[in-house]
N, CA, C and O atoms as a printed pandas DataFrame, in Angstrom:
     atom_number atom_name residue_name chain_id  residue_number  x_coord  y_coord  z_coord
0              1         N          UNK        A               1   10.842  -22.017    5.411
1              2        CA          UNK        A               1   10.687  -21.080    4.059
2              3         C          UNK        A               1   12.089  -20.505    3.595
3              4         O          UNK        A               1   12.422  -19.372    3.942
4              5         N          UNK        A               2   12.875  -21.267    2.837
5              6        CA          UNK        A               2   14.164  -20.573    2.815
6              7         C          UNK        A               2   14.302  -19.592    1.790
7              8         O          UNK        A               2   15.315  -18.901    1.678
8              9         N          UNK        A               3   13.268  -19.508    1.009
9             10        CA          UNK        A               3   12.956  -18.305    0.013
10            11         C          UNK        A               3   12.586  -16.911    0.682
11            12         O          UNK        A               3   12.595  -15.930   -0.062
12            13         N          UNK        A               4   12.293  -16.755    1.895
13            14        CA          UNK        A               4   11.912  -15.786    2.599
14            15         C          UNK        A               4   12.748  -15.225    3.539
15            16         O          UNK        A               4   13.304  -15.878    4.421
16            17         N          UNK        A               5   12.865  -13.917    3.364
17            18        CA          UNK        A               5   13.848  -13.025    4.132
18            19         C          UNK        A               5   13.095  -12.828    5.390
19            20         O          UNK        A               5   12.104  -12.109    5.258
20            21         N          UNK        A               6   13.304  -13.256    6.496
21            22        CA          UNK        A               6   12.649  -12.796    7.808
22            23         C          UNK        A               6   13.603  -12.113    8.496
23            24         O          UNK        A               6   13.470  -11.990    9.713
24            25         N          UNK        A               7   14.696  -11.572    7.844
25            26        CA          UNK        A               7   15.885  -10.578    8.754
26            27         C          UNK        A               7   15.457   -9.392    9.378
27            28         O          UNK        A               7   16.044   -8.878   10.331
28            29         N          UNK        A               8   14.276   -8.885    8.765
29            30        CA          UNK        A               8   13.513   -7.406    9.294
30            31         C          UNK        A               8   12.740   -7.727   10.752
31            32         O          UNK        A               8   12.585   -6.848   11.599
32            33         N          UNK        A               9   12.294   -9.061   10.920
33            34        CA          UNK        A               9   11.618   -9.638   12.200
34            35         C          UNK        A               9   12.260   -9.192   13.459
35            36         O          UNK        A               9   13.062  -10.096   13.691
36            37         N          UNK        A              10   12.359   -8.355   14.359
37            38        CA          UNK        A              10   12.838   -7.973   15.509
38            39         C          UNK        A              10   12.881   -8.922   16.405
39            40         O          UNK        A              10   13.988   -9.190   16.871
40            41         N          UNK        A              11   11.749   -9.639   16.858
41            42        CA          UNK        A              11   11.239  -10.135   17.895
42            43         C          UNK        A              11   10.304  -11.479   17.653
43            44         O          UNK        A              11    9.503  -11.482   16.719
44            45         N          UNK        A              12   10.397  -12.278   18.268
45            46        CA          UNK        A              12    9.448  -13.775   17.995
46            47         C          UNK        A              12    8.106  -13.366   18.841
47            48         O          UNK        A              12    7.078  -14.023   18.678
48            49         N          UNK        A              13    8.143  -12.391   19.641
49            50        CA          UNK        A              13    6.903  -12.015   20.569
50            51         C          UNK        A              13    5.922  -11.101   19.851
51            52         O          UNK        A              13    6.427  -10.143   19.266
52            53         N          UNK        A              14    4.935  -11.207   19.814
53            54        CA          UNK        A              14    4.097   -9.920   19.391
54            55         C          UNK        A              14    3.894   -8.655   20.368
55            56         O          UNK        A              14    2.875   -8.475   21.035
56            57         N          UNK        A              15    4.891   -7.900   20.353
57            58        CA          UNK        A              15    5.271   -6.641   21.238
58            59         C          UNK        A              15    4.000   -5.636   20.925
59            60         O          UNK        A              15    3.601   -4.920   21.843
60            61         N          UNK        A              16    3.425   -5.585   19.755
61            62        CA          UNK        A              16    2.154   -4.803   19.565
62            63         C          UNK        A              16    0.826   -5.263   20.437
63            64         O          UNK        A              16    0.014   -4.421   20.823
64            65         N          UNK        A              17    0.710   -6.356   20.651
65            66        CA          UNK        A              17   -0.605   -6.817   21.219
66            67         C          UNK        A              17   -0.449   -6.731   22.812
67            68         O          UNK        A              17    0.561   -7.128   23.393
68            69         N          UNK        A              18   -1.631   -6.135   23.496
69            70        CA          UNK        A              18   -1.626   -5.991   24.773
70            71         C          UNK        A              18   -3.078   -6.777   25.194
71            72         O          UNK        A              18   -3.992   -6.508   24.413
72            73         N          UNK        A              19   -3.350   -7.478   26.032
73            74        CA          UNK        A              19   -4.423   -8.314   26.315
74            75         C          UNK        A              19   -5.837   -7.601   26.702
75            76         O          UNK        A              19   -6.980   -8.018   26.513
76            77         N          UNK        A              20   -5.360   -6.317   27.342
77            78        CA          UNK        A              20   -6.521   -5.752   28.026
78            79         C          UNK        A              20   -6.896   -4.579   27.153
79            80         O          UNK        A              20   -7.942   -3.995   27.438
80            81         N          UNK        A              21   -6.082   -4.099   25.984
81            82        CA          UNK        A              21   -6.039   -2.969   25.341
82            83         C          UNK        A              21   -6.456   -2.906   23.978
83            84         O          UNK        A              21   -5.530   -3.252   23.244
84            85         N          UNK        A              22   -7.534   -2.584   23.331
85            86        CA          UNK        A              22   -7.603   -2.519   21.791
86            87         C          UNK        A              22   -7.036   -1.531   21.090
87            88         O          UNK        A              22   -7.344   -0.415   21.506
88            89         N          UNK        A              23   -6.221   -1.555   20.051
89            90        CA          UNK        A              23   -5.775   -0.506   19.372
90            91         C          UNK        A              23   -6.978    0.597   18.690
91            92         O          UNK        A              23   -8.165    0.364   18.464
92            93         N          UNK        A              24   -6.378    1.564   18.515
93            94        CA          UNK        A              24   -7.405    2.601   18.250
94            95         C          UNK        A              24   -7.323    2.452   16.705
95            96         O          UNK        A              24   -6.301    2.029   16.165
96            97         N          UNK        A              25   -8.363    2.792   16.056
97            98        CA          UNK        A              25   -8.354    2.751   14.666
98            99         C          UNK        A              25   -7.242    3.713   14.023
99           100         O          UNK        A              25   -6.553    3.400   13.051
100          101         N          UNK        A              26   -7.168    4.999   14.753
101          102        CA          UNK        A              26   -6.289    6.079   14.166
102          103         C          UNK        A              26   -4.727    5.170   14.346
103          104         O          UNK        A              26   -3.866    5.240   13.469
104          105         N          UNK        A              27   -4.553    4.387   15.534
105          106        CA          UNK        A              27   -3.292    3.958   15.678
106          107         C          UNK        A              27   -3.064    2.729   14.521
107          108         O          UNK        A              27   -1.964    2.614   13.982
108          109         N          UNK        A              28   -4.060    1.929   14.225
109          110        CA          UNK        A              28   -3.841    1.182   13.116
110          111         C          UNK        A              28   -3.549    1.679   11.907
111          112         O          UNK        A              28   -2.698    1.209   11.151
112          113         N          UNK        A              29   -4.440    2.910   11.631
113          114        CA          UNK        A              29   -3.896    3.570   10.295
114          115         C          UNK        A              29   -2.514    4.260   10.291
115          116         O          UNK        A              29   -1.888    4.163    9.236
116          117         N          UNK        A              30   -2.067    4.792   11.082
117          118        CA          UNK        A              30   -0.558    5.169   11.433
118          119         C          UNK        A              30    0.309    4.366   11.133
119          120         O          UNK        A              30    1.293    4.567   10.421
120          121         N          UNK        A              31   -0.121    3.068   11.848
121          122        CA          UNK        A              31    0.883    1.941   11.730
122          123         C          UNK        A              31    1.052    1.588   10.241
123          124         O          UNK        A              31    2.152    1.275    9.785
124          125         N          UNK        A              32   -0.105    1.648    9.469
125          126        CA          UNK        A              32   -0.338    1.059    8.147
126          127         C          UNK        A              32    0.484    1.955    7.363
127          128         O          UNK        A              32    1.330    1.619    6.535
128          129         N          UNK        A              33    0.023    3.592    7.838
129          130        CA          UNK        A              33    0.829    4.424    6.738
130          131         C          UNK        A              33    2.557    4.450    6.988
131          132         O          UNK        A              33    3.301    4.935    6.135
132          133         N          UNK        A              34    3.099    3.827    8.345
133          134        CA          UNK        A              34    4.435    3.743    8.335
134          135         C          UNK        A              34    4.829    2.506    7.256
135          136         O          UNK        A              34    5.742    2.609    6.437
136          137         N          UNK        A              35    3.969    1.317    7.408
137          138        CA          UNK        A              35    4.082    0.247    6.547
138          139         C          UNK        A              35    4.160    0.858    5.055
139          140         O          UNK        A              35    5.133    0.586    4.351
140          141         N          UNK        A              36    3.293    1.550    4.663
141          142        CA          UNK        A              36    3.328    2.223    3.130
142          143         C          UNK        A              36    4.952    2.849    2.825
143          144         O          UNK        A              36    5.752    2.581    1.928
144          145         N          UNK        A              37    5.030    3.759    3.947
145          146        CA          UNK        A              37    6.394    4.362    3.860
146          147         C          UNK        A              37    7.652    3.265    3.758
147          148         O          UNK        A              37    8.678    3.698    3.233
148          149         N          UNK        A              38    7.652    1.957    4.192
149          150        CA          UNK        A              38    8.478    0.943    4.070
150          151         C          UNK        A              38    7.967    0.554    2.700
151          152         O          UNK        A              38    8.914    0.820    1.960
152          153         N          UNK        A              39    7.120    0.136    2.065
153          154        CA          UNK        A              39    6.918   -0.020    0.988
154          155         C          UNK        A              39    7.500    0.692   -0.262
155          156         O          UNK        A              39    7.781    0.147   -1.329
156          157         N          UNK        A              40    7.643    2.124    0.083
157          158        CA          UNK        A              40    8.088    2.900   -1.070
158          159         C          UNK        A              40    9.929    2.741   -1.304
159          160         O          UNK        A              40   10.659    3.202   -2.182
160          161         N          UNK        A              41   10.212    1.931   -0.164
161          162        CA          UNK        A              41   11.868    1.848   -0.167
162          163         C          UNK        A              41   12.066    0.652   -0.833
163          164         O          UNK        A              41   13.202    0.333   -1.184
164          165         N          UNK        A              42   10.916   -0.187   -1.097
165          166        CA          UNK        A              42   11.393   -1.444   -2.043
166          167         C          UNK        A              42   11.514   -1.222   -3.217
167          168         O          UNK        A              42   10.966   -0.212   -3.659
168          169         N          UNK        A              43   12.272   -2.093   -4.116
169          170        CA          UNK        A              43   12.556   -1.688   -5.616
170          171         C          UNK        A              43   11.647   -2.632   -6.566
171          172         O          UNK        A              43   11.602   -2.486   -7.787
172          173         N          UNK        A              44   10.974   -3.557   -5.898
173          174        CA          UNK        A              44    9.952   -4.393   -6.408
174          175         C          UNK        A              44    8.781   -3.369   -7.041
175          176         O          UNK        A              44    8.233   -2.518   -6.340
176          177         N          UNK        A              45    8.442   -3.587   -8.607
177          178        CA          UNK        A              45    7.300   -2.807   -8.748
178          179         C          UNK        A              45    6.078   -3.505   -8.428
179          180         O          UNK        A              45    5.148   -2.701   -8.360
180          181         N          UNK        A              46    5.758   -4.586   -8.226
181          182        CA          UNK        A              46    4.469   -5.332   -7.964
182          183         C          UNK        A              46    4.680   -6.077   -6.649
183          184         O          UNK        A              46    5.492   -7.000   -6.596
184          185         N          UNK        A              47    4.060   -5.746   -5.720
185          186        CA          UNK        A              47    3.997   -6.414   -4.368
186          187         C          UNK        A              47    2.758   -6.718   -3.981
187          188         O          UNK        A              47    1.772   -5.981   -3.990
188          189         N          UNK        A              48    2.884   -8.398   -3.466
189          190        CA          UNK        A              48    1.665   -8.963   -3.136
190          191         C          UNK        A              48    1.446   -8.481   -1.561
191          192         O          UNK        A              48    2.443   -8.648   -0.859
192          193         N          UNK        A              49    0.442   -7.985   -0.993
193          194        CA          UNK        A              49    0.288   -7.619    0.502
194          195         C          UNK        A              49   -0.899   -8.643    1.065
195          196         O          UNK        A              49   -1.987   -8.610    0.491
196          197         N          UNK        A              50   -0.725   -9.438    2.043
197          198        CA          UNK        A              50   -1.472  -10.223    2.610
198          199         C          UNK        A              50   -1.786   -9.828    4.121
199          200         O          UNK        A              50   -0.871   -9.794    4.944
200          201         N          UNK        A              51   -3.156   -9.518    4.478
201          202        CA          UNK        A              51   -3.347   -8.733    5.694
202          203         C          UNK        A              51   -4.570   -9.113    6.006
203          204         O          UNK        A              51   -5.314   -9.746    5.257
204          205         N          UNK        A              52   -4.908   -8.626    7.470
205          206        CA          UNK        A              52   -6.043   -8.315    7.981
206          207         C          UNK        A              52   -7.052   -7.289    7.385
207          208         O          UNK        A              52   -6.576   -6.165    7.223
208          209         N          UNK        A              53   -8.061   -7.421    7.109
209          210        CA          UNK        A              53   -8.699   -6.523    6.366
210          211         C          UNK        A              53   -9.147   -5.225    7.324
211          212         O          UNK        A              53   -9.603   -4.183    6.852
212          213         N          UNK        A              54   -8.970   -5.432    8.537
213          214        CA          UNK        A              54   -9.031   -4.088    9.300
214          215         C          UNK        A              54   -8.014   -3.201    9.037
215          216         O          UNK        A              54   -8.174   -1.989    8.894
216          217         N          UNK        A              55   -6.825   -3.874    8.963
217          218        CA          UNK        A              55   -5.536   -3.070    8.636
218          219         C          UNK        A              55   -5.344   -2.300    7.461
219          220         O          UNK        A              55   -4.701   -1.250    7.465
220          221         N          UNK        A              56   -5.951   -2.849    6.325
221          222        CA          UNK        A              56   -6.044   -2.267    5.180
222          223         C          UNK        A              56   -6.951   -1.468    5.131
223          224         O          UNK        A              56   -6.678   -0.402    4.579
224          225         N          UNK        A              57   -8.301   -1.643    5.649
225          226        CA          UNK        A              57   -9.152   -0.692    5.801
226          227         C          UNK        A              57   -8.939    0.424    6.250
227          228         O          UNK        A              57   -9.092    1.382    5.492
228          229         N          UNK        A              58   -8.603    0.597    7.358
229          230        CA          UNK        A              58   -8.107    1.917    8.157
230          231         C          UNK        A              58   -7.045    2.631    7.469
231          232         O          UNK        A              58   -7.080    3.858    7.374
232          233         N          UNK        A              59   -5.943    1.815    6.903
233          234        CA          UNK        A              59   -4.834    2.291    6.257
234          235         C          UNK        A              59   -5.224    3.151    4.835
235          236         O          UNK        A              59   -4.793    4.237    4.445
236          237         N          UNK        A              60   -6.044    2.381    4.326
237          238        CA          UNK        A              60   -6.580    2.887    2.963
238          239         C          UNK        A              60   -7.477    4.179    3.216
239          240         O          UNK        A              60   -7.498    5.154    2.466
240          241         N          UNK        A              61   -8.183    4.042    4.339
241          242        CA          UNK        A              61   -9.158    5.374    4.454
242          243         C          UNK        A              61   -8.346    6.515    4.857
243          244         O          UNK        A              61   -8.725    7.636    4.518
244          245         N          UNK        A              62   -7.031    6.342    5.695
245          246        CA          UNK        A              62   -6.179    7.638    5.860
246          247         C          UNK        A              62   -5.504    7.925    4.367
247          248         O          UNK        A              62   -5.468    9.064    3.902
248          249         N          UNK        A              63   -4.901    6.607    3.569
249          250        CA          UNK        A              63   -4.216    7.120    2.617
250          251         C          UNK        A              63   -5.096    7.665    1.874
251          252         O          UNK        A              63   -4.452    8.327    1.060
252          253         N          UNK        A              64   -6.409    7.805    1.625
253          254        CA          UNK        A              64   -7.221    8.285    0.570
254          255         C          UNK        A              64   -7.787    9.702    0.961
255          256         O          UNK        A              64   -8.617   10.261    0.244
256          257         N          UNK        A              65   -7.306   10.261    2.123
257          258        CA          UNK        A              65   -7.808   11.393    2.643
258          259         C          UNK        A              65   -7.670   12.811    1.744
259          260         O          UNK        A              65   -8.322   13.827    1.988
260          261         N          UNK        A              66   -6.752   12.683    0.723
261          262        CA          UNK        A              66   -6.583   13.772   -0.114
262          263         C          UNK        A              66   -6.878   13.237   -1.636
263          264         O          UNK        A              66   -6.455   13.877   -2.598
264          265         N          UNK        A              67   -7.471   12.278   -1.764
265          266        CA          UNK        A              67   -8.125   11.771   -3.055
266          267         C          UNK        A              67   -9.234   12.408   -3.445
267          268         O          UNK        A              67   -9.837   13.086   -2.613
268          269         N          UNK        A              68   -9.716   12.304   -4.808
269          270        CA          UNK        A              68  -11.148   12.741   -5.051
270          271         C          UNK        A              68  -11.973   11.920   -4.574
271          272         O          UNK        A              68  -11.845   10.697   -4.622
272          273         N          UNK        A              69  -13.165   12.709   -3.924
273          274        CA          UNK        A              69  -14.028   11.681   -3.189
274          275         C          UNK        A              69  -14.482   10.487   -3.541
275          276         O          UNK        A              69  -14.737    9.629   -2.696
276          277         N          UNK        A              70  -14.670   10.251   -5.165
277          278        CA          UNK        A              70  -14.838    8.821   -5.629
278          279         C          UNK        A              70  -13.733    7.815   -5.396
279          280         O          UNK        A              70  -13.869    6.602   -5.237
280          281         N          UNK        A              71  -12.575    8.549   -5.402
281          282        CA          UNK        A              71  -11.671    7.728   -5.320
282          283         C          UNK        A              71  -11.235    7.146   -3.854
283          284         O          UNK        A              71  -10.650    6.090   -3.614
284          285         N          UNK        A              72  -11.723    8.214   -2.890
285          286        CA          UNK        A              72  -11.630    7.944   -1.397
286          287         C          UNK        A              72  -12.925    6.893   -1.011
287          288         O          UNK        A              72  -12.807    6.025   -0.146
288          289         N          UNK        A              73  -14.070    7.096   -1.726
289          290        CA          UNK        A              73  -15.041    5.984   -1.476
290          291         C          UNK        A              73  -14.481    4.558   -1.799
291          292         O          UNK        A              73  -14.455    3.598   -1.029
292          293         N          UNK        A              74  -13.968    4.621   -3.298
293          294        CA          UNK        A              74  -13.405    3.314   -3.511
294          295         C          UNK        A              74  -12.436    2.751   -2.316
295          296         O          UNK        A              74  -12.639    1.690   -1.725
296          297         N          UNK        A              75  -11.664    3.384   -2.138
297          298        CA          UNK        A              75  -10.354    2.994   -1.002
298          299         C          UNK        A              75  -11.220    2.793    0.176
299          300         O          UNK        A              75  -10.830    1.911    0.940
300          301         N          UNK        A              76  -12.088    3.286    0.433
301          302        CA          UNK        A              76  -12.613    3.165    1.563
302          303         C          UNK        A              76  -13.820    2.188    2.096
303          304         O          UNK        A              76  -14.459    2.249    3.146
304          305         N          UNK        A              77  -13.903    1.290    1.027
305          306        CA          UNK        A              77  -14.814   -0.018    1.106
306          307         C          UNK        A              77  -14.194   -0.999    1.880
307          308         O          UNK        A              77  -13.018   -1.359    1.844
308          309         N          UNK        A              78  -15.224   -1.442    2.672
309          310        CA          UNK        A              78  -14.597   -3.014    3.709
310          311         C          UNK        A              78  -14.386   -4.044    2.767
311          312         O          UNK        A              78  -15.123   -4.302    1.815
312          313         N          UNK        A              79  -13.309   -4.635    3.093
313          314        CA          UNK        A              79  -13.126   -6.189    2.346
314          315         C          UNK        A              79  -13.813   -7.275    2.816
315          316         O          UNK        A              79  -13.942   -7.563    4.006
316          317         N          UNK        A              80  -14.310   -7.957    1.759
317          318        CA          UNK        A              80  -14.860   -9.148    1.833
318          319         C          UNK        A              80  -13.743  -10.180    2.297
319          320         O          UNK        A              80  -12.538   -9.953    2.184
320          321         N          UNK        A              81  -14.366  -11.516    2.914
321          322        CA          UNK        A              81  -13.242  -12.350    3.221
322          323         C          UNK        A              81  -12.851  -12.863    2.048
323          324         O          UNK        A              81  -13.594  -13.281    1.160
324          325         N          UNK        A              82  -11.251  -12.816    2.049
325          326        CA          UNK        A              82  -10.582  -13.558    1.226
326          327         C          UNK        A              82  -10.619  -12.550   -0.173
327          328         O          UNK        A              82  -10.376  -13.128   -1.233
328          329         N          UNK        A              83  -10.822  -11.515   -0.213
329          330        CA          UNK        A              83  -10.877  -10.553   -1.394
330          331         C          UNK        A              83   -9.615  -10.256   -1.667
331          332         O          UNK        A              83   -8.705  -10.086   -0.856
332          333         N          UNK        A              84   -9.569  -10.189   -2.955
333          334        CA          UNK        A              84   -8.294   -9.718   -3.751
334          335         C          UNK        A              84   -8.764   -8.509   -4.672
335          336         O          UNK        A              84   -9.675   -8.519   -5.501
336          337         N          UNK        A              85   -7.750   -7.261   -4.253
337          338        CA          UNK        A              85   -7.646   -6.187   -4.717
338          339         C          UNK        A              85   -6.589   -5.720   -5.378
339          340         O          UNK        A              85   -5.542   -5.909   -4.758
340          341         N          UNK        A              86   -6.443   -5.075   -6.608
341          342        CA          UNK        A              86   -5.469   -4.898   -7.370
342          343         C          UNK        A              86   -5.574   -3.335   -7.380
343          344         O          UNK        A              86   -6.645   -2.797   -7.661
344          345         N          UNK        A              87   -4.334   -2.535   -7.037
345          346        CA          UNK        A              87   -4.369   -1.204   -6.757
346          347         C          UNK        A              87   -2.879   -0.481   -6.966
347          348         O          UNK        A              87   -1.924   -0.970   -6.362
348          349         N          UNK        A              88   -2.705    0.538   -7.715
349          350        CA          UNK        A              88   -1.521    1.395   -7.775
350          351         C          UNK        A              88   -1.514    2.495   -7.005
351          352         O          UNK        A              88   -2.355    3.393   -7.038
352          353         N          UNK        A              89   -0.384    2.419   -6.175
353          354        CA          UNK        A              89   -0.231    3.240   -5.204
354          355         C          UNK        A              89    0.896    4.419   -5.786
355          356         O          UNK        A              89    1.846    4.137   -6.515
356          357         N          UNK        A              90    0.599    5.649   -5.344
357          358        CA          UNK        A              90    1.657    6.751   -5.967
358          359         C          UNK        A              90    2.114    7.375   -5.053
359          360         O          UNK        A              90    1.294    7.582   -4.159
360          361         N          UNK        A              91    3.276    7.844   -4.862
361          362        CA          UNK        A              91    4.111    8.541   -4.085
362          363         C          UNK        A              91    4.006    9.976   -4.752
363          364         O          UNK        A              91    4.454   10.068   -5.895
364          365         N          UNK        A              92    3.482   11.065   -4.183
365          366        CA          UNK        A              92    3.387   12.311   -4.821
366          367         C          UNK        A              92    4.825   13.067   -4.939
367          368         O          UNK        A              92    4.981   13.940   -5.793
368          369         N          UNK        A              93    5.863   12.696   -4.051
369          370        CA          UNK        A              93    6.882   13.107   -4.183
370          371         C          UNK        A              93    7.844   12.649   -5.990
371          372         O          UNK        A              93    8.647   13.278   -6.680
372          373         N          UNK        A              94    7.271   11.450   -6.106
373          374        CA          UNK        A              94    7.711   11.092   -7.374
374          375         C          UNK        A              94    7.203   11.487   -8.417
375          376         O          UNK        A              94    7.659   11.179   -9.518
376          377         N          UNK        A              95    5.919   12.418   -8.207
377          378        CA          UNK        A              95    5.536   13.200   -9.457
378          379         C          UNK        A              95    5.897   14.472   -9.365
379          380         O          UNK        A              95    5.431   15.243  -10.204
380          381         N          UNK        A              96    6.755   14.962   -8.391
381          382        CA          UNK        A              96    7.153   16.283   -8.443
382          383         C          UNK        A              96    6.071   17.143   -8.018
383          384         O          UNK        A              96    6.231   18.353   -8.179
384          385         N          UNK        A              97    5.022   16.732   -7.515
385          386        CA          UNK        A              97    4.081   17.984   -6.966
386          387         C          UNK        A              97    4.289   18.201   -5.538
387          388         O          UNK        A              97    5.261   17.774   -4.914
388          389         N          UNK        A              98    3.195   18.981   -4.983
389          390        CA          UNK        A              98    3.227   19.397   -3.781
390          391         C          UNK        A              98    3.280   18.421   -2.711
391          392         O          UNK        A              98    2.610   17.389   -2.765
392          393         N          UNK        A              99    4.084   18.713   -1.693
393          394        CA          UNK        A              99    4.194   17.428   -0.604
394          395         C          UNK        A              99    2.831   16.923   -0.191
395          396         O          UNK        A              99    1.889   17.711   -0.272
396          397         N          UNK        A             100    2.602   15.533    0.299
397          398        CA          UNK        A             100    1.408   15.296    0.531
398          399         C          UNK        A             100    1.545   14.902    2.051
399          400         O          UNK        A             100    2.677   14.524    2.352
400          401         N          UNK        A             101    0.682   14.914    2.998
401          402        CA          UNK        A             101    0.677   14.630    4.273
402          403         C          UNK        A             101    0.417   12.822    3.983
403          404         O          UNK        A             101    1.132   11.954    4.483
404          405         N          UNK        A             102   -0.565   12.605    3.223
405          406        CA          UNK        A             102   -0.707   10.818    3.077
406          407         C          UNK        A             102    0.038   10.308    1.996
407          408         O          UNK        A             102   -0.096    9.086    1.928
408          409         N          UNK        A             103    0.734   10.751    1.168
409          410        CA          UNK        A             103    1.585   10.078    0.243
410          411         C          UNK        A             103    0.769    9.856   -0.868
411          412         O          UNK        A             103    1.169    8.869   -1.485
412          413         N          UNK        A             104   -0.275   10.407   -1.403
413          414        CA          UNK        A             104   -0.989    9.824   -2.602
414          415         C          UNK        A             104   -1.423   11.171   -3.177
415          416         O          UNK        A             104   -1.852   12.121   -2.521
416          417         N          UNK        A             105   -1.258   11.117   -4.436
417          418        CA          UNK        A             105   -1.330   12.295   -5.444
418          419         C          UNK        A             105   -3.030   12.297   -5.825
419          420         O          UNK        A             105   -3.536   13.397   -6.046
420          421         N          UNK        A             106   -3.783   11.228   -5.887
421          422        CA          UNK        A             106   -4.920   11.205   -6.257
422          423         C          UNK        A             106   -5.043   11.337   -7.734
423          424         O          UNK        A             106   -6.052   11.771   -8.290
424          425         N          UNK        A             107   -4.007   10.956   -8.315
425          426        CA          UNK        A             107   -4.250   11.192   -9.968
426          427         C          UNK        A             107   -3.730    9.545  -10.566
427          428         O          UNK        A             107   -3.116    8.671   -9.954
428          429         N          UNK        A             108   -4.055    9.552  -11.452
429          430        CA          UNK        A             108   -4.030    8.042  -12.432
430          431         C          UNK        A             108   -2.408    8.222  -12.688
431          432         O          UNK        A             108   -1.904    9.316  -12.943
432          433         N          UNK        A             109   -1.845    7.287  -12.608
433          434        CA          UNK        A             109    0.047    7.360  -12.880
434          435         C          UNK        A             109   -0.003    7.184  -14.458
435          436         O          UNK        A             109   -0.930    6.606  -15.027
436          437         N          UNK        A             110    1.000    7.696  -15.053
437          438        CA          UNK        A             110    1.310    7.786  -16.496
438          439         C          UNK        A             110    1.784    6.219  -16.743
439          440         O          UNK        A             110    2.181    5.439  -15.877
440          441         N          UNK        A             111    1.650    5.995  -18.031
441          442        CA          UNK        A             111    2.017    4.541  -18.351
442          443         C          UNK        A             111    0.926    3.389  -18.931
443          444         O          UNK        A             111   -0.206    3.790  -19.203
444          445         N          UNK        A             112    1.204    2.179  -19.094
445          446        CA          UNK        A             112    0.427    1.513  -19.738
446          447         C          UNK        A             112   -0.316    0.840  -18.422
447          448         O          UNK        A             112    0.344    0.557  -17.422
448          449         N          UNK        A             113   -1.752    0.605  -18.499
449          450        CA          UNK        A             113   -2.176   -0.162  -17.296
450          451         C          UNK        A             113   -2.408   -1.779  -17.523
451          452         O          UNK        A             113   -3.417   -2.394  -17.871
452          453         N          UNK        A             114   -1.009   -2.248  -17.173
453          454        CA          UNK        A             114   -0.938   -3.648  -17.168
454          455         C          UNK        A             114    0.137   -4.105  -16.438
455          456         O          UNK        A             114    0.900   -3.219  -16.053
456          457         N          UNK        A             115    0.421   -5.273  -16.132
457          458        CA          UNK        A             115    1.566   -5.689  -15.247
458          459         C          UNK        A             115    3.047   -5.019  -15.621
459          460         O          UNK        A             115    3.276   -4.720  -16.793
460          461         N          UNK        A             116    3.684   -4.875  -14.957
461          462        CA          UNK        A             116    5.004   -3.906  -15.152
462          463         C          UNK        A             116    5.584   -4.653  -15.933
463          464         O          UNK        A             116    5.761   -4.106  -17.021
464          465         N          UNK        A             117    6.048   -5.886  -15.859
465          466        CA          UNK        A             117    6.880   -6.435  -17.016
466          467         C          UNK        A             117    6.258   -6.300  -18.243
467          468         O          UNK        A             117    6.992   -6.012  -19.188
468          469         N          UNK        A             118    4.838   -6.471  -18.490
469          470        CA          UNK        A             118    4.650   -6.295  -19.756
470          471         C          UNK        A             118    4.730   -5.188  -20.248
471          472         O          UNK        A             118    5.248   -5.066  -21.358
472          473         N          UNK        A             119    4.199   -4.001  -19.496
473          474        CA          UNK        A             119    4.312   -2.769  -19.831
474          475         C          UNK        A             119    5.698   -2.248  -20.111
475          476         O          UNK        A             119    5.868   -1.387  -20.974
476          477         N          UNK        A             120    6.817   -2.807  -19.318
477          478        CA          UNK        A             120    8.150   -2.586  -19.572
478          479         C          UNK        A             120    8.506   -3.006  -21.268
479          480         O          UNK        A             120    9.048   -2.256  -22.079
480          481         N          UNK        A             121    8.046   -4.372  -21.509
481          482        CA          UNK        A             121    8.470   -4.953  -22.822
482          483         C          UNK        A             121    7.681   -3.992  -24.067
483          484         O          UNK        A             121    8.095   -3.702  -25.189
484          485         N          UNK        A             122    6.533   -3.676  -23.458
485          486        CA          UNK        A             122    5.935   -2.715  -24.712
486          487         C          UNK        A             122    6.361   -1.527  -24.899
487          488         O          UNK        A             122    6.160   -0.996  -25.991
488          489         N          UNK        A             123    7.052   -0.839  -23.865
489          490        CA          UNK        A             123    7.507    0.457  -23.859
490          491         C          UNK        A             123    9.041    0.501  -24.672
491          492         O          UNK        A             123    9.416    1.460  -25.347
492          493         N          UNK        A             124    9.745   -0.627  -24.470
493          494        CA          UNK        A             124   10.949   -1.093  -25.017
494          495         C          UNK        A             124   10.820   -1.319  -26.682
495          496         O          UNK        A             124   11.699   -0.964  -27.467
496          497         N          UNK        A             125    9.612   -1.949  -27.059
497          498        CA          UNK        A             125    9.145   -2.097  -28.311
498          499         C          UNK        A             125    8.877   -0.750  -28.961
499          500         O          UNK        A             125    9.243   -0.518  -30.113
500          501         N          UNK        A             126    8.288    0.059  -28.274
501          502        CA          UNK        A             126    8.000    1.562  -29.016
502          503         C          UNK        A             126    9.241    2.126  -28.981
503          504         O          UNK        A             126    9.685    2.622  -30.016
504          505         N          UNK        A             127    9.913    2.139  -27.926
505          506        CA          UNK        A             127   11.236    2.997  -28.185
506          507         C          UNK        A             127   12.136    2.484  -29.143
507          508         O          UNK        A             127   12.918    3.277  -29.668
508          509         N          UNK        A             128   12.160    1.346  -29.445
509          510        CA          UNK        A             128   13.097    0.825  -30.604
510          511         C          UNK        A             128   12.358    0.972  -31.983
511          512         O          UNK        A             128   13.002    0.787  -33.015
512          513         N          UNK        A             129   11.215    1.254  -32.024
513          514        CA          UNK        A             129   10.690    1.818  -33.255
514          515         C          UNK        A             129   10.857    3.169  -33.497
515          516         O          UNK        A             129   10.776    3.498  -34.681
516          517         N          UNK        A             130   11.090    4.123  -32.603
517          518        CA          UNK        A             130   11.473    5.295  -32.830
518          519         C          UNK        A             130   12.820    5.612  -33.418
519          520         O          UNK        A             130   13.146    6.782  -33.622
């Protein structure tokens, strides 16, 4: 897979798996939040995440703790096999509001509700008209 950068993989062994120990749901969620923290460092605007549903389920439940109850309920739904979900994650620090323990402002992000490249083109068109 020459187009994939594997440089962040530190070990060929699965160092997180122990044959006689099941990871707690809280531990899964905390690991997921660390993953989200890493996502914030990425420059890409759209990222596809392929994962085990349990990892996403527990992570999104923790992520949604500070959301409005209807949003938290939507984030907390179990995933069906091979289910595809599209969502926008917002880092509260980027909105200039209060610090958040879970990095989610619970607000709808500003801007057009469409793929980033299309929104960027439309915003550029609008700017050139003004």
